[in-house]
Amino acid sequence: MKSGRFWAWVVFALGAAYFFIPLIATVEFSMRMRRGVYSFDAYEVVLGDPRFQATFGYSVLAAVFTIILGVLIVVPTAYWIRLRLPQLRPVVEFITLLPLVIPAIVIVFGYIRMYGSNSPLPFLASDTGTNALLVIGYATLALPYMYRAVDTGLRTIDVRTLTEAAQILGAGWGTIITRVILPNVLIAVLSGAFLTFAIVLGEFTMASLLNRPAFGPYLQNIGANRAYEPAALAIIAFAITWACMSLIQILSRFAPRSANRPN
Amino acid sequence: MAEPFLSIQHVRKSFGPTTVVQDFNLDVEPGEFVSFLGPSGCGKTTVLRMVAGFEEPSAGKIVVAGKDITRLKPNQRNVGMVFQAYALFPNLTVAQNIGFGLKVAGMPKADADRRVAEMLDLIKLPQMGDRYPYQLSGGQQQRIALARAIAPKPKLLLLDEPLSALDAKVRVSLREEIRSIQKRLGITTIFVTHDQEEALSISDRIAVMYSGKAEQVGTPFEIYNRPATKFVANFVGTLNVLEGTVTDAASGKVRVNTQEVALKGKLNGSKTGDKLSLALRPEAISLGRHPGRDSSLSGEIAEVHFLGSVIRVRVGIGGSTVSLDTFNSPAAPPPAVGEKAEISFSSGDMLVLH
Ligand SMILES: Nc1ncnc2c1ncn2[C@@H]1O[C@H](COP(=O)(O)OP(=O)(O)O)[C@@H](O)[C@H]1O
Ligand SMILES: [Mg+2]
């Protein structure tokens, strides 16, 4: 028993070291911009850079639209598959996995060929169209995570009986989805949204090839040309991620109390 | 007879090649409480779901208050339903659950609140409005499901085995509560169950179902005492079945094992030499000879179970055994296993099953 505990601690320590040492090293390095003393100079430079503010704002906005689009597509689809077409679930699951298998670069080249300015759907002819195409592309990239999260959430409730209970009380599909299904999978949707947010903030390929002023290309640009600032940016990105996770923890307290606690 | 309120006419339902409900007919009067009774898988839920609108009949029609509703969507039918698995909305409070149908119907909030309070009183849970479903027991959840179903004043109330997930004590008290609420509101109700005691105790009429058909529709008294088919006789109540052979069709004599009993007027159409199944309820048999009981058979005591006020005795007669109940009497000890015994009954109580 004793030695079992000992080895458990050893494994834990190794895991923690693997995780924390690079992080600590990055923090340490990011603070050495001023010779001889630790300082937050690198952070000041990064946060004060107008390109940081612009690209970060752009990506956050793109993430918000991506999440909205993802929820609008995934929640009704996953719900309908569970309710009426359970035999199609393996097929849909496979389709949602495709973005993990097909590289983003292939998708984006496809987009450029399909939606060029002389195609019937000229998304790329205007800035707004290109932004929309980027959001659509992001929604595709986030699909595996969003679908899995929502589907797991739906598993915790009896979708069919709750739907029928609402129907017999006079509810139509809109009411059923917004008042019965969505509130009960809210936590799942939030975790899907969080993952989407993280993916969009760090995404490089699509934004770069569609030539959008997003955070990913900015990160790459700084990383290639500066010494201390990339480390500071990495730490900032990490802090944002952690903030998102804490936010979800807090939000889940306000979510329907019994949603994930069936008796 | 009054105009039927609900009329299920020649309804059939097939899923692919398998026919699950065949030529189902039933008329239900206004305010009547009808149970569907039958073994699991006989199609009770399917018929109920067709009345609710969740399944579309493959043939036949369903009429409510003179209006054909066969093709209406569930949310257009104004029917209340209680499911076996409670099916309360977990994200809503008890009051919001009960008020769900009212809100969907667009009732003003003040009226809806009043109706919800009225419903909470009706199910005797006036303090529970702010609780969430997961904080309640199964019995409480099912009462709330009932309140939610009747709050919008539906034309019909459908209950699909609402008690089968509850423990025995709650089951009995809740079924009586359901019946008394139903009577008070006068709401036409269909209650699905596989529990014969449940069906017998609370129904105005019972439809006994077997493999997709209504075998018999009648009052609990008729179903129990005059079962129309062998299936009904066996499924409802305990039944002793003896195999017999007709020895003299003209005078109604039947041989059971080596003994003969006279069943005048019961053999309708049987010929001498035909084999018959004869059935008797335990309470129609007495131990020993009794005045007024015109037939008897002799056998040997096979088992004695002392149950308190009642003693259940099993008597072997030839190859078969019959169960009968006698009341405990402090003056007379129960019979012993192996004793010779005679059972008596009136031939009028004998059911002849074809
Ligand atoms: N959607 C369906 N598809 C195929 N078969 C079904 C479906 N629903 C019910 N059945 C079949 O119909 C039969 C009757 O089911 P059901 O009405 O639920 O019986 P009960 O409620 O009496 O137990 C069962 O054999 C069941 O397997
Ligand atoms: Mg059933």
XYZ file of C-alpha atoms and ligand atoms in Angstrom:
645
model
C 0.000 0.000 0.000
C 2.709 2.398 1.131
C 4.873 1.878 -1.950
C 1.794 2.160 -4.205
C 1.187 5.623 -2.798
C 4.818 6.498 -3.200
C 4.824 5.619 -6.903
C 1.560 7.465 -7.400
C 3.251 10.581 -6.061
C 6.270 10.033 -8.269
C 4.066 9.802 -11.369
C 2.143 12.857 -10.264
C 5.369 14.814 -9.712
C 6.657 13.817 -13.153
C 3.399 14.903 -14.766
C 3.398 18.192 -12.886
C 7.025 18.832 -13.834
C 6.266 18.129 -17.498
C 3.484 20.671 -17.336
C 4.984 23.371 -15.122
C 8.695 23.511 -16.032
C 8.156 24.905 -19.551
C 5.559 27.271 -18.165
C 7.851 28.553 -15.432
C 10.761 28.805 -17.876
C 8.579 30.825 -20.250
C 7.453 33.161 -17.477
C 11.018 33.577 -16.343
C 12.270 34.307 -19.850
C 9.447 36.713 -20.603
C 10.506 38.857 -17.658
C 14.158 39.273 -18.695
C 13.703 41.960 -21.309
C 15.439 44.536 -19.147
C 19.036 43.524 -18.599
C 19.908 42.266 -15.109
C 16.505 42.635 -13.401
C 13.107 41.013 -13.753
C 10.490 43.323 -15.256
C 7.180 43.310 -17.094
C 8.580 45.318 -19.995
C 7.798 42.646 -22.570
C 4.155 42.595 -21.418
C 3.935 46.361 -21.632
C 5.260 46.287 -25.160
C 2.859 43.559 -26.218
C -0.254 44.974 -24.595
C 0.554 48.445 -25.804
C 0.958 47.320 -29.394
C -2.081 48.523 -31.380
C -1.760 45.501 -33.682
C -2.167 43.246 -30.644
C -5.350 45.039 -29.648
C -6.745 45.002 -33.179
C -5.973 41.353 -33.976
C -7.049 40.155 -30.564
C -10.332 42.039 -30.838
C -10.872 40.676 -34.333
C -10.325 37.080 -33.203
C -12.556 37.416 -30.150
C -15.342 38.704 -32.387
C -14.743 35.897 -34.870
C -14.880 33.417 -31.988
C -18.214 34.803 -30.782
C -19.747 34.471 -34.250
C -18.251 31.010 -34.628
C -19.800 29.915 -31.346
C -23.210 31.272 -32.325
C -23.031 29.563 -35.714
C -21.799 26.326 -34.124
C -24.590 26.264 -31.544
C -27.219 27.005 -34.192
C -25.976 24.137 -36.342
C -24.957 21.567 -33.768
C -27.693 21.727 -31.117
C -30.654 21.116 -33.461
C -28.691 18.518 -35.436
C -27.502 16.513 -32.437
C -30.995 16.762 -30.946
C -32.711 15.561 -34.107
C -30.266 12.689 -34.535
C -30.936 11.534 -30.980
C -34.680 11.961 -31.342
C -35.480 10.625 -34.787
C -32.457 9.212 -36.571
C -30.384 7.332 -34.000
C -29.266 4.929 -36.721
C -27.484 7.860 -38.421
C -25.408 8.692 -35.358
C -22.254 6.815 -36.432
C -22.397 8.529 -39.835
C -22.794 11.993 -38.350
C -20.081 11.298 -35.805
C -17.770 10.331 -38.636
C -18.609 13.488 -40.562
C -17.938 15.673 -37.534
C -14.536 14.015 -37.187
C -13.485 14.874 -40.737
C -12.075 18.321 -39.821
C -9.577 16.522 -37.577
C -8.439 14.349 -40.469
C -8.493 16.871 -43.301
C -5.862 19.583 -42.766
C -7.156 23.136 -42.485
C -5.012 24.080 -45.433
C -6.927 21.710 -47.688
C -10.235 23.149 -46.530
C -9.108 26.702 -47.080
C -7.762 25.973 -50.573
C -11.089 24.412 -51.339
C -12.799 27.576 -50.163
C -10.565 29.795 -52.250
C -11.325 27.747 -55.370
C -15.045 27.473 -54.656
C -15.838 30.995 -53.519
C -13.501 33.144 -55.611
C -14.756 36.465 -56.957
C -16.007 34.923 -60.223
C -17.801 31.928 -58.656
C -21.584 31.849 -58.218
C -21.067 32.389 -54.473
C -18.370 35.079 -54.387
C -17.641 35.145 -50.656
C -14.108 36.317 -51.316
C -15.157 39.359 -53.337
C -15.709 41.502 -50.248
C -14.220 41.831 -46.774
C -17.520 40.976 -45.096
C -17.838 37.898 -47.285
C -14.309 36.787 -46.441
C -14.968 37.332 -42.728
C -18.118 35.249 -43.030
C -16.176 32.530 -44.832
C -13.574 32.558 -42.063
C -16.273 32.117 -39.420
C -17.790 29.266 -41.417
C -14.358 27.662 -41.683
C -13.806 28.072 -37.948
C -17.182 26.495 -37.243
C -16.053 23.506 -39.309
C -12.801 23.232 -37.372
C -14.679 23.410 -34.071
C -17.327 20.897 -35.167
C -15.747 17.769 -33.640
C -15.501 19.415 -30.232
C -18.866 21.160 -30.299
C -20.747 18.094 -31.520
C -19.168 15.783 -28.983
C -19.815 18.186 -26.113
C -23.469 18.705 -27.026
C -24.084 15.028 -27.722
C -22.657 14.128 -24.320
C -24.939 16.715 -22.745
C -27.960 15.265 -24.522
C -27.081 11.826 -23.188
C -27.739 13.020 -19.627
C -31.423 13.739 -20.340
C -34.221 11.593 -21.720
C -34.532 13.517 -24.967
C -37.463 11.600 -26.374
C -39.708 11.613 -23.321
C -39.009 15.270 -22.518
C -39.791 16.187 -26.116
C -43.050 14.271 -26.037
C -43.997 15.738 -22.662
C -43.507 19.229 -24.099
C -45.344 18.381 -27.335
C -48.425 17.047 -25.592
C -48.509 20.251 -23.531
C -48.833 22.148 -26.794
C -45.228 23.177 -27.460
C -43.846 23.521 -30.987
C -40.252 22.831 -32.050
C -38.961 26.334 -31.259
C -40.276 26.193 -27.700
C -38.996 22.665 -27.212
C -35.461 23.522 -28.288
C -35.180 26.857 -26.493
C -37.073 26.057 -23.280
C -36.509 22.347 -22.779
C -33.472 21.073 -24.678
C -31.024 24.003 -24.694
C -31.296 24.845 -20.964
C -30.609 21.234 -20.093
C -27.474 21.020 -22.226
C -26.238 24.506 -21.396
C -23.154 23.343 -19.539
C -22.229 21.082 -22.416
C -22.781 23.927 -24.873
C -20.583 26.170 -22.719
C -17.725 23.715 -22.704
C -18.080 23.356 -26.469
C -18.051 27.150 -26.717
C -14.919 27.370 -24.625
C -13.091 24.899 -26.825
C -14.246 26.793 -29.895
C -12.938 30.018 -28.368
C -9.531 28.484 -27.714
C -9.311 27.044 -31.239
C -10.289 30.306 -32.914
C -7.852 32.428 -30.885
C -4.906 30.264 -31.842
C -5.880 29.436 -35.430
C -3.269 30.404 -38.015
C -3.740 28.625 -41.336
C -7.182 29.788 -42.366
C -6.774 33.356 -41.149
C -3.413 33.664 -42.831
C -4.459 32.216 -46.194
C -7.644 34.267 -46.273
C -5.459 37.209 -45.319
C -7.510 38.225 -42.259
C -6.046 40.419 -39.470
C -6.479 37.699 -36.846
C -4.562 36.924 -33.669
C -2.940 33.736 -34.986
C -0.999 35.371 -37.829
C 0.000 38.194 -35.450
C 1.371 35.640 -32.959
C 3.333 33.988 -35.729
C 4.685 37.301 -36.923
C 5.858 38.385 -33.478
C 7.289 34.932 -32.781
C 9.412 35.067 -35.892
C 10.763 38.570 -35.314
C 11.141 39.194 -31.586
C 12.817 37.545 -28.604
C 10.965 38.314 -25.369
C 7.538 39.358 -26.610
C 6.499 35.900 -27.884
C 7.078 34.473 -24.415
C 4.944 37.221 -22.906
C 2.236 36.559 -25.520
C 2.281 32.844 -24.733
C 1.749 33.602 -21.066
C -1.065 36.035 -21.868
C -2.772 33.457 -24.053
C -2.403 30.937 -21.277
C -3.956 33.324 -18.758
C -6.922 33.906 -21.100
C -7.460 30.183 -21.383
C -7.480 29.806 -17.625
C -9.833 32.735 -17.255
C -12.243 31.038 -19.694
C -12.155 27.841 -17.712
C -12.849 29.630 -14.424
C -15.689 31.512 -16.093
C -17.286 28.263 -17.197
C -16.952 26.882 -13.686
C -18.725 29.939 -12.313
C -21.413 29.960 -15.001
C -22.186 26.313 -14.459
C -23.318 27.171 -10.924
C -26.063 29.312 -12.394
C -27.004 26.786 -15.040
C -30.137 24.665 -14.458
C -29.417 23.036 -11.189
C -30.512 19.565 -12.001
C -29.381 19.487 -15.591
C -26.592 17.034 -15.041
C -27.993 15.402 -11.973
C -30.706 12.981 -13.013
C -31.849 10.933 -10.042
C -76.047 4.991 -23.989
C -74.543 8.430 -24.241
C -72.586 9.556 -27.283
C -69.010 8.257 -26.862
C -66.508 10.980 -26.087
C -63.531 9.077 -27.409
C -64.016 6.579 -30.169
C -61.192 4.383 -31.426
C -62.387 2.733 -34.622
C -60.751 -0.222 -36.402
C -57.306 1.061 -35.571
C -54.322 -0.893 -36.798
C -50.627 -0.135 -36.384
C -47.724 -1.808 -38.111
C -44.036 -1.092 -37.726
C -42.559 -2.341 -40.973
C -43.730 -5.910 -41.455
C -44.886 -6.477 -37.863
C -48.430 -5.596 -36.913
C -48.479 -4.472 -33.318
C -52.116 -3.398 -32.989
C -54.877 -4.982 -35.046
C -58.479 -3.866 -35.451
C -58.703 -2.125 -32.103
C -62.133 -0.731 -31.241
C -63.198 1.119 -28.132
C -65.791 3.720 -27.221
C -65.233 5.716 -24.068
C -67.993 7.766 -22.505
C -67.498 11.279 -21.139
C -65.890 11.206 -17.697
C -65.190 7.500 -17.891
C -62.035 5.883 -16.510
C -60.918 3.042 -18.782
C -57.851 0.888 -18.172
C -55.841 -0.962 -20.801
C -54.696 -4.127 -19.109
C -52.382 -6.681 -20.644
C -48.932 -8.239 -20.521
C -45.871 -6.290 -21.551
C -45.541 -5.948 -25.319
C -49.225 -6.437 -26.127
C -49.587 -2.969 -27.666
C -51.088 -0.900 -24.839
C -48.578 1.917 -25.139
C -48.885 1.917 -28.916
C -52.655 2.456 -28.763
C -52.198 5.199 -26.175
C -49.536 6.883 -28.289
C -51.868 6.865 -31.273
C -54.512 8.604 -29.165
C -51.856 11.124 -28.077
C -50.682 11.621 -31.658
C -47.126 10.304 -31.270
C -47.812 7.451 -33.662
C -50.015 7.576 -36.716
C -52.411 4.636 -37.160
C -51.762 2.487 -40.239
C -55.533 2.221 -40.599
C -58.680 3.277 -38.765
C -59.578 6.507 -37.056
C -59.736 8.192 -33.679
C -62.563 10.567 -32.868
C -62.733 12.878 -29.852
C -65.931 14.794 -29.102
C -67.204 14.198 -32.607
C -64.025 15.437 -34.275
C -61.667 13.181 -36.221
C -58.203 13.751 -34.718
C -56.408 10.860 -36.402
C -53.992 13.112 -38.315
C -53.600 15.957 -35.796
C -50.173 16.654 -34.288
C -49.797 15.950 -30.553
C -49.514 19.656 -29.741
C -52.867 20.353 -31.416
C -54.887 17.721 -29.549
C -55.377 19.234 -26.112
C -54.670 15.926 -24.434
C -52.871 15.484 -21.110
C -50.379 12.695 -20.644
C -48.448 11.217 -17.742
C -45.423 9.096 -18.599
C -43.963 6.148 -16.777
C -40.621 7.924 -16.343
C -42.069 11.131 -14.755
C -40.587 13.261 -17.565
C -40.588 16.478 -15.555
C -38.423 19.204 -17.095
C -35.302 19.086 -14.912
C -34.392 22.725 -15.514
C -37.742 24.070 -14.323
C -39.183 24.350 -10.830
C -42.283 22.443 -9.848
C -44.443 25.526 -10.414
C -42.839 26.197 -13.808
C -43.369 22.563 -14.777
C -47.066 22.730 -13.917
C -47.375 26.086 -15.649
C -45.555 24.965 -18.820
C -48.681 24.122 -20.803
C -50.408 27.309 -19.645
C -47.467 29.461 -20.740
C -47.300 27.718 -24.115
C -51.018 28.394 -24.543
C -50.367 32.074 -23.837
C -52.383 32.347 -20.621
C -51.712 35.654 -18.776
C -49.216 35.193 -15.960
C -51.586 36.082 -13.120
C -54.170 33.540 -14.302
C -51.484 30.930 -14.834
C -50.096 31.469 -11.330
C -53.551 31.054 -9.872
C -54.107 27.845 -11.813
C -50.703 26.475 -10.728
C -51.513 27.169 -7.070
C -54.858 25.454 -7.509
C -53.113 22.409 -9.007
C -50.549 22.292 -6.177
C -53.432 22.234 -3.706
C -55.191 19.540 -5.694
C -52.191 17.214 -5.473
C -51.613 18.199 -1.834
C -48.129 19.663 -2.378
C -48.889 23.363 -1.819
C -45.411 24.190 -0.460
C -43.410 22.565 -3.234
C -43.727 25.173 -5.978
C -40.132 26.397 -5.767
C -38.464 23.006 -5.590
C -36.699 21.347 -8.490
C -37.715 17.858 -9.633
C -34.484 16.256 -8.432
C -35.328 17.328 -4.870
C -38.525 15.258 -4.836
C -39.398 11.611 -4.318
C -40.737 9.500 -7.171
C -44.283 9.664 -5.843
C -44.151 13.454 -5.555
C -42.689 13.773 -9.041
C -45.479 11.673 -10.478
C -48.133 13.780 -8.737
C -46.542 16.865 -10.241
C -46.534 15.200 -13.643
C -50.269 14.614 -13.133
C -50.830 18.244 -12.150
C -48.837 19.390 -15.180
C -50.978 17.200 -17.444
C -54.326 18.454 -16.132
C -53.444 22.120 -15.594
C -54.377 23.159 -19.181
C -57.787 21.435 -18.741
C -57.264 18.776 -21.417
C -60.164 16.949 -23.022
C -58.558 13.591 -22.342
C -56.074 12.322 -19.788
C -53.717 9.497 -20.782
C -51.569 7.689 -18.232
C -48.976 5.146 -19.355
C -48.065 2.898 -16.420
C -47.641 5.963 -14.210
C -47.165 3.913 -11.061
C -44.871 1.122 -12.160
C -41.653 2.876 -11.120
C -42.914 3.494 -7.575
C -42.734 1.254 -4.550
C -45.748 -0.781 -3.494
C -47.142 1.472 -0.746
C -46.948 4.667 -2.768
C -48.417 2.816 -5.729
C -51.614 1.963 -3.858
C -52.121 5.399 -2.295
C -51.335 7.248 -5.515
C -53.686 5.175 -7.640
C -56.504 6.051 -5.283
C -55.506 9.693 -5.424
C -55.464 9.625 -9.227
C -58.919 8.061 -9.255
C -60.374 10.573 -6.811
C -58.935 13.556 -8.706
C -60.241 12.078 -11.956
C -63.718 11.697 -10.473
C -63.710 15.185 -9.034
C -62.695 16.769 -12.340
C -64.815 14.394 -14.402
C -62.035 14.057 -16.959
C -62.199 11.198 -19.467
C -59.188 9.022 -18.746
C -57.259 6.102 -20.187
C -54.932 4.344 -17.808
C -52.419 1.778 -19.047
C -51.199 -0.907 -16.690
C -49.992 -4.491 -16.636
C -51.097 -4.869 -13.020
C -54.518 -6.507 -12.844
C -55.177 -5.481 -9.256
C -54.528 -1.864 -10.191
C -56.914 -2.068 -13.144
C -59.642 -3.884 -11.208
C -59.556 -1.484 -8.277
C -59.827 1.894 -10.007
C -61.470 1.469 -13.417
C -64.995 2.029 -14.629
C -64.179 -0.353 -17.435
C -61.188 -2.419 -18.469
C -59.996 -3.340 -21.938
C -57.966 -6.520 -21.583
C -55.422 -6.633 -24.390
C -53.523 -9.524 -25.843
C -51.164 -9.403 -28.820
C -52.528 -6.196 -30.255
C -56.227 -6.876 -29.795
C -58.823 -5.998 -27.186
C -59.807 -9.456 -25.950
C -62.609 -8.171 -23.767
C -63.957 -4.816 -22.701
C -66.117 -4.656 -19.605
C -66.519 -3.566 -16.014
C -64.058 -5.030 -13.519
C -66.895 -7.223 -12.221
C -67.656 -8.618 -15.674
C -64.012 -9.123 -16.566
C -63.337 -10.979 -13.364
C -66.475 -13.063 -13.140
C -67.314 -13.629 -16.773
C -64.036 -13.679 -18.674
C -64.764 -14.050 -22.370
C -61.611 -15.891 -23.340
C -59.119 -18.251 -21.814
C -56.507 -15.503 -21.910
C -58.653 -13.067 -19.936
C -59.567 -15.737 -17.412
C -55.928 -16.589 -16.852
C -54.542 -13.076 -16.882
C -57.055 -11.516 -14.512
C -57.036 -13.011 -11.040
C -55.930 -16.453 -9.883
C -57.569 -19.311 -11.651
C -57.695 -23.053 -11.100
C -57.837 -24.930 -14.348
C -58.957 -28.558 -14.545
C -58.899 -30.556 -17.735
C -62.088 -32.471 -18.408
C -63.743 -34.658 -21.027
C -67.411 -34.452 -21.963
C -68.994 -37.835 -21.180
C -72.595 -36.950 -21.920
C -73.229 -33.761 -23.818
C -77.016 -34.049 -23.526
C -77.145 -34.039 -19.731
C -74.024 -31.892 -19.344
C -71.787 -34.458 -17.668
C -68.040 -33.924 -17.685
C -65.398 -36.274 -16.363
C -62.506 -34.731 -14.436
C -59.770 -37.251 -13.753
C -61.951 -40.198 -12.668
C -64.826 -38.234 -11.207
C -67.848 -36.759 -12.837
C -69.443 -33.330 -12.457
C -72.671 -32.023 -13.911
C -72.478 -28.708 -15.757
C -75.963 -28.109 -17.031
C -76.315 -25.440 -19.665
C -72.601 -24.583 -19.750
C -71.344 -26.769 -22.514
C -72.843 -24.771 -25.364
C -72.094 -26.800 -28.425
C -69.610 -29.316 -27.053
C -70.009 -32.925 -28.134
C -69.511 -36.083 -26.146
C -65.809 -36.895 -26.110
C -64.639 -33.256 -26.435
C -61.872 -32.080 -24.169
C -62.565 -28.953 -22.099
C -60.748 -26.683 -19.693
C -62.775 -25.962 -16.587
C -61.817 -23.031 -14.436
C -62.732 -21.945 -10.925
C -61.753 -18.895 -8.906
C -60.253 -19.786 -5.501
C -63.062 -18.002 -3.686
C -65.689 -20.135 -5.464
C -64.373 -23.329 -3.880
C -64.939 -24.508 -0.306
C -63.314 -27.257 1.629
C -65.837 -29.962 2.560
C -69.461 -30.132 1.523
C -71.628 -27.058 1.876
C -75.335 -26.519 1.392
C -75.953 -24.632 -1.851
C -72.854 -25.967 -3.546
C -74.082 -28.633 -5.884
C -70.874 -30.198 -7.115
C -67.914 -31.762 -5.444
C -64.611 -33.481 -6.188
C -62.388 -35.413 -3.850
C -58.642 -35.258 -3.559
C -55.804 -34.865 -1.117
C -54.385 -31.810 0.675
C -51.109 -30.929 -1.078
C -50.038 -27.686 0.583
C -51.228 -25.420 3.391
C -50.100 -21.788 3.640
C -51.128 -19.954 6.780
C -51.351 -16.250 5.838
C -53.008 -14.893 8.989
C -56.670 -14.191 8.494
C -56.670 -16.312 5.356
C -55.416 -19.849 4.852
C -54.549 -20.801 1.296
C -54.908 -24.537 0.717
C -53.861 -26.473 -2.360
C -55.717 -29.679 -3.050
C -54.451 -32.285 -5.504
C -57.154 -33.767 -7.718
C -55.746 -36.427 -9.969
C -52.957 -34.719 -11.905
C -53.973 -31.142 -11.187
C -53.976 -28.957 -8.099
C -56.540 -26.347 -7.153
C -56.002 -23.428 -4.791
C -58.691 -22.270 -2.439
C -58.853 -19.817 0.419
C -60.513 -20.402 3.791
C -60.758 -17.976 6.653
C -58.779 -18.661 9.749
C -60.934 -19.796 12.661
C -59.408 -20.037 16.131
C -61.655 -23.013 16.937
C -60.591 -25.178 14.005
C -56.929 -25.841 13.159
C -56.046 -25.886 9.445
C -56.043 -29.216 7.591
C -52.833 -31.215 7.423
C -50.911 -32.084 4.267
C -51.763 -35.570 3.022
C -55.288 -35.691 4.478
C -58.112 -36.739 2.214
C -60.322 -33.795 1.381
C -63.406 -32.945 -0.569
C -63.925 -29.634 -2.359
C -67.317 -28.286 -3.298
C -68.523 -25.533 -5.613
C -71.620 -24.528 -7.525
C -71.545 -25.635 -11.097
C -72.816 -22.130 -11.944
C -69.449 -20.660 -10.907
C -67.547 -23.011 -13.168
C -66.063 -21.274 -16.238
C -65.823 -23.371 -19.354
C -62.907 -22.180 -21.480
C -62.757 -23.105 -25.102
N -41.385 2.324 -32.793
C -41.479 0.980 -32.827
N -40.873 0.277 -33.823
C -40.980 -1.058 -33.861
N -41.637 -1.808 -32.977
C -42.257 -1.185 -31.965
C -42.204 0.250 -31.835
N -42.916 0.598 -30.736
C -43.389 -0.558 -30.211
N -42.999 -1.619 -30.943
C -43.333 -3.028 -30.672
O -44.722 -3.105 -30.502
C -45.045 -4.052 -29.515
C -46.004 -3.434 -28.526
O -45.323 -2.449 -27.809
P -46.024 -1.577 -26.695
O -47.205 -0.908 -27.266
O -44.971 -0.705 -26.110
O -46.488 -2.656 -25.649
P -46.930 -2.482 -24.131
O -47.053 -1.040 -23.829
O -48.218 -3.209 -24.036
O -45.884 -3.143 -23.304
C -43.760 -4.538 -28.909
O -43.464 -5.794 -29.425
C -42.756 -3.516 -29.367
O -41.513 -4.122 -29.563
Mg -45.972 0.100 -22.413
